[in-house]
mmCIF file of C-alpha atoms in Angstrom:
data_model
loop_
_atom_site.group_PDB
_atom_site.id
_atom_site.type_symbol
_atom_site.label_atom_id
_atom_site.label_comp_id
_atom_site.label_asym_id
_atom_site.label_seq_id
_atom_site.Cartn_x
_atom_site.Cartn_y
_atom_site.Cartn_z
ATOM 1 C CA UNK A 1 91.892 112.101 106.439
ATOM 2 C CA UNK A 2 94.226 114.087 108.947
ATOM 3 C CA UNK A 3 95.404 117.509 108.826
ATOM 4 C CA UNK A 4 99.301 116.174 107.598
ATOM 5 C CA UNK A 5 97.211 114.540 104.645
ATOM 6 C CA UNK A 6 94.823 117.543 103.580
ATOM 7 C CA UNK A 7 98.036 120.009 104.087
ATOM 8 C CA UNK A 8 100.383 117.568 102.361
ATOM 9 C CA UNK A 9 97.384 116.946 99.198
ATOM 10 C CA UNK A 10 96.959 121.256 99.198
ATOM 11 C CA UNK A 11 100.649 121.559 98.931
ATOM 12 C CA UNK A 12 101.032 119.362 95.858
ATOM 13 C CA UNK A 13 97.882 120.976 94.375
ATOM 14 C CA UNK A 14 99.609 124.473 95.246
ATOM 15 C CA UNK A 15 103.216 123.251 93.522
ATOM 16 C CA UNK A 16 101.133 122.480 90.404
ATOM 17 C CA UNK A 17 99.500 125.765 90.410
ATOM 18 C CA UNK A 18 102.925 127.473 90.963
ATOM 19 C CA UNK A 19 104.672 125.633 88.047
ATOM 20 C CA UNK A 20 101.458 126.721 85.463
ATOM 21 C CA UNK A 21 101.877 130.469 86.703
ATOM 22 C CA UNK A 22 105.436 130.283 86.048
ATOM 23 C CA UNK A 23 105.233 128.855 82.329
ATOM 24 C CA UNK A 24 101.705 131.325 82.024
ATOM 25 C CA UNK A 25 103.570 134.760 83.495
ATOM 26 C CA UNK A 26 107.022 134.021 82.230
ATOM 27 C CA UNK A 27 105.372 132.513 79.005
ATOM 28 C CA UNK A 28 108.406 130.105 79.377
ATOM 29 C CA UNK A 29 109.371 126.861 80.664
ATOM 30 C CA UNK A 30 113.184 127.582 80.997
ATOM 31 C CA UNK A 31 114.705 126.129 84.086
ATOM 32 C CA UNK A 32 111.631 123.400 84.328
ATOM 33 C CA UNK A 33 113.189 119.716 83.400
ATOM 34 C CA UNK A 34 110.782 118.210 80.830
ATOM 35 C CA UNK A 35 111.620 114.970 81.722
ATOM 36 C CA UNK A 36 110.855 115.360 85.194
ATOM 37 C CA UNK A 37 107.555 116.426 83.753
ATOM 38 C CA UNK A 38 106.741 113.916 82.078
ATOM 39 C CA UNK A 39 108.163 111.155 84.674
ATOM 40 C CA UNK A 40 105.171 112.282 86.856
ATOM 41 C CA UNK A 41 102.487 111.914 83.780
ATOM 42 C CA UNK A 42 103.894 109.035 83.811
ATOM 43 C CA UNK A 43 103.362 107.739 87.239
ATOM 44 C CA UNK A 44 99.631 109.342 88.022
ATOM 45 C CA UNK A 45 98.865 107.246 84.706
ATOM 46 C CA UNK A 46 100.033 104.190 86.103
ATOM 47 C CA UNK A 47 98.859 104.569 89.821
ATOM 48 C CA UNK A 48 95.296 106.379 89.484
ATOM 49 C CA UNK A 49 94.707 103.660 86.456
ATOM 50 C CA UNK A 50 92.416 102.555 89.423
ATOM 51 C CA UNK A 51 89.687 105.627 89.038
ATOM 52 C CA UNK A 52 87.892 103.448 86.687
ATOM 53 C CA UNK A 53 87.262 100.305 89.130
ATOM 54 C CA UNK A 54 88.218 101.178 92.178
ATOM 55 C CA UNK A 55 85.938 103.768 94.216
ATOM 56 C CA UNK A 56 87.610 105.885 98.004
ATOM 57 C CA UNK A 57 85.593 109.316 97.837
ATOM 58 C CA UNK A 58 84.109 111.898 95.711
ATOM 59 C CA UNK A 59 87.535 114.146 96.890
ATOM 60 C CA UNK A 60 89.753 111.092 96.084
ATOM 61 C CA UNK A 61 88.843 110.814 92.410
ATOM 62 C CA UNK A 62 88.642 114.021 91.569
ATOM 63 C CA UNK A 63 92.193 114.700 92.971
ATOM 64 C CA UNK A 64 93.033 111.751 90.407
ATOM 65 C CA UNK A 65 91.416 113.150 87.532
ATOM 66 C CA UNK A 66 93.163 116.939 88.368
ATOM 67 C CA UNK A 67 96.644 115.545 88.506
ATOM 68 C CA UNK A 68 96.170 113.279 85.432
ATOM 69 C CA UNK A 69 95.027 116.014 83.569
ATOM 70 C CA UNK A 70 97.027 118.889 85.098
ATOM 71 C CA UNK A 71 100.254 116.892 84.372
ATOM 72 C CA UNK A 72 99.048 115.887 80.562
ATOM 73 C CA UNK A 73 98.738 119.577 80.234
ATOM 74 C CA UNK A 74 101.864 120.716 81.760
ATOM 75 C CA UNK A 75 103.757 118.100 78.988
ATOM 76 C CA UNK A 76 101.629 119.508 76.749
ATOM 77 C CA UNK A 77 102.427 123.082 77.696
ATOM 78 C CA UNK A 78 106.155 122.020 77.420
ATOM 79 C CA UNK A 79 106.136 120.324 74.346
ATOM 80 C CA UNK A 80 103.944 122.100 72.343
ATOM 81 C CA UNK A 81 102.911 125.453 72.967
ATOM 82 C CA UNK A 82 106.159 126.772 74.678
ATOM 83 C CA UNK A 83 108.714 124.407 73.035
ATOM 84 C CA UNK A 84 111.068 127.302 72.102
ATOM 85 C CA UNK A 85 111.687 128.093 75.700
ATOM 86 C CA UNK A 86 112.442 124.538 76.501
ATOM 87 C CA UNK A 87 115.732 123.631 76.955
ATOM 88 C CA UNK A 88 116.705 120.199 76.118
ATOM 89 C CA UNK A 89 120.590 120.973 76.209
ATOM 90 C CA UNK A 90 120.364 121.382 80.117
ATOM 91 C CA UNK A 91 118.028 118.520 80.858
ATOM 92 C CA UNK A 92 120.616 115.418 80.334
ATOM 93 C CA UNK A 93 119.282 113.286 82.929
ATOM 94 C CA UNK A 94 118.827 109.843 81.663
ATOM 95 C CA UNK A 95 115.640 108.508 82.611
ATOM 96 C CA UNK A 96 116.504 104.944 81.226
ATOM 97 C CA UNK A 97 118.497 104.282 84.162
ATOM 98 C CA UNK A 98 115.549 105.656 86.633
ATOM 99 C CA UNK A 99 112.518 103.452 84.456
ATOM 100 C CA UNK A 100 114.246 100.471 83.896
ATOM 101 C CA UNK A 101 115.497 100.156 87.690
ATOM 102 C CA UNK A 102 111.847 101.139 88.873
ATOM 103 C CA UNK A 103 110.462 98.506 86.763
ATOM 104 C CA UNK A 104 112.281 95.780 87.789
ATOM 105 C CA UNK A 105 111.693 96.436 91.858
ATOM 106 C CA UNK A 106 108.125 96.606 90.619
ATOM 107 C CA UNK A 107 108.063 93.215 89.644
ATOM 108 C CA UNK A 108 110.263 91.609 92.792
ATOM 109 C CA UNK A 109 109.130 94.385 95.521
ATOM 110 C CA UNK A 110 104.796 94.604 95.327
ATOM 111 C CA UNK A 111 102.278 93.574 97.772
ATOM 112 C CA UNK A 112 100.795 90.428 94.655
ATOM 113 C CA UNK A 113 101.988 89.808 91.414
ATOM 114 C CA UNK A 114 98.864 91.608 89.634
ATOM 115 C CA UNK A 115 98.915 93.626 86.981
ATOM 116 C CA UNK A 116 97.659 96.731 88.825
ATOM 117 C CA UNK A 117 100.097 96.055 92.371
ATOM 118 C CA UNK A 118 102.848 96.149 89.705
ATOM 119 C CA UNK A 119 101.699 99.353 88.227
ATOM 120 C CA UNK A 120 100.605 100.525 91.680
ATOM 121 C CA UNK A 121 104.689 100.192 93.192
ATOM 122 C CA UNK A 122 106.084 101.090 90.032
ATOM 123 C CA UNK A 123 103.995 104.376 90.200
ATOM 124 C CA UNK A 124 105.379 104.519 93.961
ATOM 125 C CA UNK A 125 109.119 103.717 92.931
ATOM 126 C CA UNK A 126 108.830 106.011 90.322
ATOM 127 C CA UNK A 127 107.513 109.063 91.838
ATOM 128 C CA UNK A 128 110.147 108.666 94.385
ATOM 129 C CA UNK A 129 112.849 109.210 91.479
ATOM 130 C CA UNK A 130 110.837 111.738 89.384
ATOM 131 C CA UNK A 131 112.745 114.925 90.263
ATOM 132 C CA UNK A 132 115.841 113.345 90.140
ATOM 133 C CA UNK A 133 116.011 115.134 86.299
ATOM 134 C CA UNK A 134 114.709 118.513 87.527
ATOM 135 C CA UNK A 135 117.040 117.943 90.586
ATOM 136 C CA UNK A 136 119.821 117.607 87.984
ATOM 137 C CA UNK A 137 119.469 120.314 86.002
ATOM 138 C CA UNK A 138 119.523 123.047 88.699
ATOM 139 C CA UNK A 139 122.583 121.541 89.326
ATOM 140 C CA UNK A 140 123.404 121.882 86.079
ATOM 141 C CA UNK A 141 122.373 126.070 85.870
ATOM 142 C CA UNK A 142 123.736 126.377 89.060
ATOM 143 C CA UNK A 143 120.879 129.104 89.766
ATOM 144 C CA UNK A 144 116.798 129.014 89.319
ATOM 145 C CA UNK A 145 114.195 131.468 89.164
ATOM 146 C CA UNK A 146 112.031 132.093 92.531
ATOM 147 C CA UNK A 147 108.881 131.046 91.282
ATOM 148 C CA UNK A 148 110.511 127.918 90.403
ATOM 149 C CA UNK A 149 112.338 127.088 93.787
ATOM 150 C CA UNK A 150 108.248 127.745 95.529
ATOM 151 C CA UNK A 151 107.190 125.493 93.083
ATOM 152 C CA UNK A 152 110.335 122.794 94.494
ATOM 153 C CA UNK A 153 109.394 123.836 97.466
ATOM 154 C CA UNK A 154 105.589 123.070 97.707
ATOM 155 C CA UNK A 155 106.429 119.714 96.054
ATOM 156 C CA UNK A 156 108.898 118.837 98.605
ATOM 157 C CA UNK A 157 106.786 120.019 101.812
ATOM 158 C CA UNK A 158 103.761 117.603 99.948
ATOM 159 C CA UNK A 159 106.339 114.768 100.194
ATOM 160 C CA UNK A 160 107.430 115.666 103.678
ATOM 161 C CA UNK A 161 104.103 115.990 105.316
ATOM 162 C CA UNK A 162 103.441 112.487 103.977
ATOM 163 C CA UNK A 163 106.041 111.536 106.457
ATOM 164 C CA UNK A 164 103.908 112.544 109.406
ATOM 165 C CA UNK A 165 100.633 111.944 107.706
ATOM 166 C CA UNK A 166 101.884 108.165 108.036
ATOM 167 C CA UNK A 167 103.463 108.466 111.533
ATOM 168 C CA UNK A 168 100.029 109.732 112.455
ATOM 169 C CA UNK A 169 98.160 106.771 110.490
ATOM 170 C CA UNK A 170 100.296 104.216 112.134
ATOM 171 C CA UNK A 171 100.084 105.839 116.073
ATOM 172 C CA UNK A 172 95.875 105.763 115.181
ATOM 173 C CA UNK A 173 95.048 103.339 112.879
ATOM 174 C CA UNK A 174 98.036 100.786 112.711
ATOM 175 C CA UNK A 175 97.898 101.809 108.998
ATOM 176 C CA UNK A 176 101.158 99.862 107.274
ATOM 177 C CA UNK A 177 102.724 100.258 103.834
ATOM 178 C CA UNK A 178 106.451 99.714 103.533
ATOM 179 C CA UNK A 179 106.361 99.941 99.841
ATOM 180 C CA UNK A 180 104.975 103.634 100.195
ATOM 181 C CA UNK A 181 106.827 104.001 103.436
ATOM 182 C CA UNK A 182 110.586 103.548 102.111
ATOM 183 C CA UNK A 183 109.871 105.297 98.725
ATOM 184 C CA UNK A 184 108.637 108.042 100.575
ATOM 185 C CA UNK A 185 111.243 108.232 102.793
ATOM 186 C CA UNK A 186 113.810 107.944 100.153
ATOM 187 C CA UNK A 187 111.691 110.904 98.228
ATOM 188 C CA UNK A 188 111.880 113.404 100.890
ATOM 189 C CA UNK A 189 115.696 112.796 101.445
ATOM 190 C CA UNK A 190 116.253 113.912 98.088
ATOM 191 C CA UNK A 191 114.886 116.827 98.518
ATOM 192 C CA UNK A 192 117.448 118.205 101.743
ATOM 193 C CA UNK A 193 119.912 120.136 100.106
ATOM 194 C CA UNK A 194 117.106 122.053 98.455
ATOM 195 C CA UNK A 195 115.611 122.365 101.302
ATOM 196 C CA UNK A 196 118.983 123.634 102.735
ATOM 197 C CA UNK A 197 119.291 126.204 100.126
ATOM 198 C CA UNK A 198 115.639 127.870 99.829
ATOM 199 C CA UNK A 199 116.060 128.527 103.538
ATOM 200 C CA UNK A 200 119.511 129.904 103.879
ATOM 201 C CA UNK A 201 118.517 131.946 100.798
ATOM 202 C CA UNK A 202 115.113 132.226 99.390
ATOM 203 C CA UNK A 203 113.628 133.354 102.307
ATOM 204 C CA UNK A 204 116.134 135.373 102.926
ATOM 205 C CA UNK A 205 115.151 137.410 100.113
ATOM 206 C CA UNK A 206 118.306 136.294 98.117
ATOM 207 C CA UNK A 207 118.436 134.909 94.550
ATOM 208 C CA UNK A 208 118.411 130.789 94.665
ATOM 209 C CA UNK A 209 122.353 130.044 93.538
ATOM 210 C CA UNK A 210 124.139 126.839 94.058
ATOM 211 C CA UNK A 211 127.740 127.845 95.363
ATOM 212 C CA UNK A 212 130.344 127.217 92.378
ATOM 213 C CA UNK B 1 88.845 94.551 91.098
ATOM 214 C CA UNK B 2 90.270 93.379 94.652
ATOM 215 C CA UNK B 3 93.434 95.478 95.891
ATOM 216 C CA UNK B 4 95.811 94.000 98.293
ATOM 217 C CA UNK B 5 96.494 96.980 100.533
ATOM 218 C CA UNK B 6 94.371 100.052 101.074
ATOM 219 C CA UNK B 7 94.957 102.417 98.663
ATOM 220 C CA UNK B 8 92.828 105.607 99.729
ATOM 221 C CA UNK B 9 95.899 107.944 99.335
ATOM 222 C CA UNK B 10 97.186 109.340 96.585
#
């Protein structure tokens, strides 16, 4: 553990305490892509399947058990409880064309054709695509609330300091993983024009608005 | 259950 991990692993905790204070305070889900949502349920299923036989640390598993469970409940949130505020009309991303392509790299690109390795890099290829829908449909409203663009922003900076938590790894360890290496990498980039924006704007006190 | 690579991240 270095400090670019434990900052990085508090930053996605923090996004996923930003997004449930959204829905809880706005009692709404507007402007949050379900499918994005339920993209990432899908890949902590499929990568922490592992909590059951395979042991790091006390901190590791329950990290895996909170973002299992945090996600389930976010769908949940989404689905259920505040379905009225949900807006499928905006949210026209079609995830097909993200699952199938992950799927099939999963089965050519992983480190041994086992059942978990498979499920481990399509977790990784997956994740890297996952807010591709949410990505989409601020496009799509051309504008989002604040609490929402901390929320982007927390899960971005998680992604990012994964970046130099590996640099780090690599310059002490000679830790290696080009499967979680270019997914990453591809990850973070898609995250640069948001980036862009919540600078020039969001913390500039303005109102987060794509330009027409 | 034997993993290939390391996998203490998440």
């Amino acid at each position: 553990m270095n400090i670019f991990r434990l900052t990085a692993d508090l930053m996605h905790l923090a996004s996923i305490f930003i997004l449930l204070l959204k829905i809880q305070k706005t009692r709404s889900c507007a402007g949050i892509s379900f499918k994005s949502q339920l993209l990432y349920a899908l890949v902590f299923i499929t990568r922490y399947i592992d909590l059951f036989f395979y042991w790091v640390s006390l901190y590791n598993t329950l990290m895996k058990i909170f973002f299992i469970g945090s996600s389930l409940y976010i769908v949940y949130l989404m689905q259920v409880k505040f379905r009225a505020t949900n807006d499928p009309v905006l949210d026209t991303f079609r995830i097909e064309y993200l699952l199938a392509p992950c799927a099939l790299l999963a089965l050519v690109a992983n480190y041994a054709f086992t059942a978990q390795e498979i499920l481990w890099a399509f977790s990784v290829y997956l994740e890297a695509g996952a807010i591709l829908p949410q990505l989409f449909m601020l496009q799509r409203r051309g504008e989002a609330e604040t609490i929402t663009t901390h929320y982007l922003f927390a899960l971005g900076a998680y992604r990012g300091l994964y970046l130099l938590n590996w640099i780090y790894r690599y310059w002490a360890e000679g830790y290696v993983d080009w499967i979680a290496w270019i997914a990453g990498l591809v990850q973070t980039g898609l995250y640069t024009d948001f980036f862009y924006i919540y600078y020039t704007k969001v913390l500039k006190g303005q109102k987060f608005e794509l330009p027409a | 259950l034997e993993t290939v690579t390391i996998k203490d991240e998440l």
